[in-house]
Amino acid sequence: QELITTINNSRRIEYAKVAAKNNLTLEAVGSMMFQKIYVRLPAGTWVQIQGKWSKKVP
């Protein structure tokens, strides 16, 4: 759990930098990054979207 927290905090810091540089919200940057990552995930990968876990389908 500590590793996950560390990774998430580091990600949040980087997203905040991008948001500030581009006059965007942290949520907007997170959403854009999720979209970029999602398309590269293999089918069957579990993802959490708006608080709900589901498997990515092909």
Short mmCIF file of C-alpha atoms in Angstrom, two decimals:
data_model
loop_
_atom_site.label_atom_id
_atom_site.label_comp_id
_atom_site.label_asym_id
_atom_site.label_seq_id
_atom_site.Cartn_x
_atom_site.Cartn_y
_atom_site.Cartn_z
CA GLN A 1 0.00 0.00 0.00
CA GLU A 2 2.88 2.38 0.74
CA LEU A 3 4.32 1.89 -2.75
CA ILE A 4 0.93 2.61 -4.33
CA THR A 5 0.57 5.78 -2.26
CA THR A 6 4.05 6.94 -3.25
CA ILE A 7 3.39 6.32 -6.95
CA ASN A 8 0.01 8.05 -6.83
CA ASN A 9 1.48 11.07 -5.03
CA SER A 10 4.29 11.34 -7.59
CA ARG A 11 1.77 11.09 -10.43
CA ARG A 12 -0.42 13.75 -8.82
CA ILE A 13 2.56 16.13 -8.56
CA GLU A 14 3.43 15.66 -12.25
CA TYR A 15 -0.20 16.09 -13.31
CA ALA A 16 -0.38 19.30 -11.26
CA LYS A 17 2.68 20.65 -13.09
CA VAL A 18 1.12 19.88 -16.47
CA ALA A 19 -2.20 21.38 -15.36
CA ALA A 20 -0.58 24.62 -14.19
CA LYS A 21 1.54 24.93 -17.33
CA ASN A 22 -1.49 24.47 -19.61
CA ASN A 23 -4.12 26.25 -17.50
CA LEU A 24 -6.10 23.03 -16.97
CA THR A 25 -7.61 21.36 -13.94
CA LEU A 26 -5.91 18.41 -12.29
CA GLU A 27 -8.98 16.34 -13.18
CA ALA A 28 -8.72 17.28 -16.86
CA VAL A 29 -5.08 16.21 -17.00
CA GLY A 30 -5.88 12.96 -15.20
CA SER A 31 -8.70 12.23 -17.65
CA MET A 32 -6.49 12.88 -20.67
CA MET A 33 -3.72 10.66 -19.30
CA PHE A 34 -6.20 7.88 -18.55
CA GLN A 35 -7.42 7.98 -22.15
CA LYS A 36 -3.85 7.70 -23.45
CA ILE A 37 -3.05 4.81 -21.12
CA TYR A 38 -6.37 3.00 -21.62
CA VAL A 39 -5.94 2.45 -25.36
CA ARG A 40 -2.64 0.63 -24.72
CA LEU A 41 -4.02 -1.73 -22.07
CA PRO A 42 -4.66 -5.31 -23.16
CA ALA A 43 -8.19 -6.71 -23.07
CA GLY A 44 -9.02 -8.22 -19.70
CA THR A 45 -7.12 -5.61 -17.70
CA TRP A 46 -9.06 -4.38 -14.67
CA VAL A 47 -9.59 -0.61 -14.61
CA GLN A 48 -11.44 1.71 -12.26
CA ILE A 49 -13.64 4.21 -14.09
CA GLN A 50 -15.60 6.72 -12.01
CA GLY A 51 -15.17 4.53 -8.94
CA LYS A 52 -16.38 1.31 -10.58
CA TRP A 53 -14.02 -1.58 -11.40
CA SER A 54 -14.48 -3.42 -14.70
CA LYS A 55 -12.51 -5.46 -17.20
CA LYS A 56 -11.46 -3.83 -20.44
CA VAL A 57 -13.11 -5.55 -23.37
CA PRO A 58 -11.57 -5.82 -26.85
#
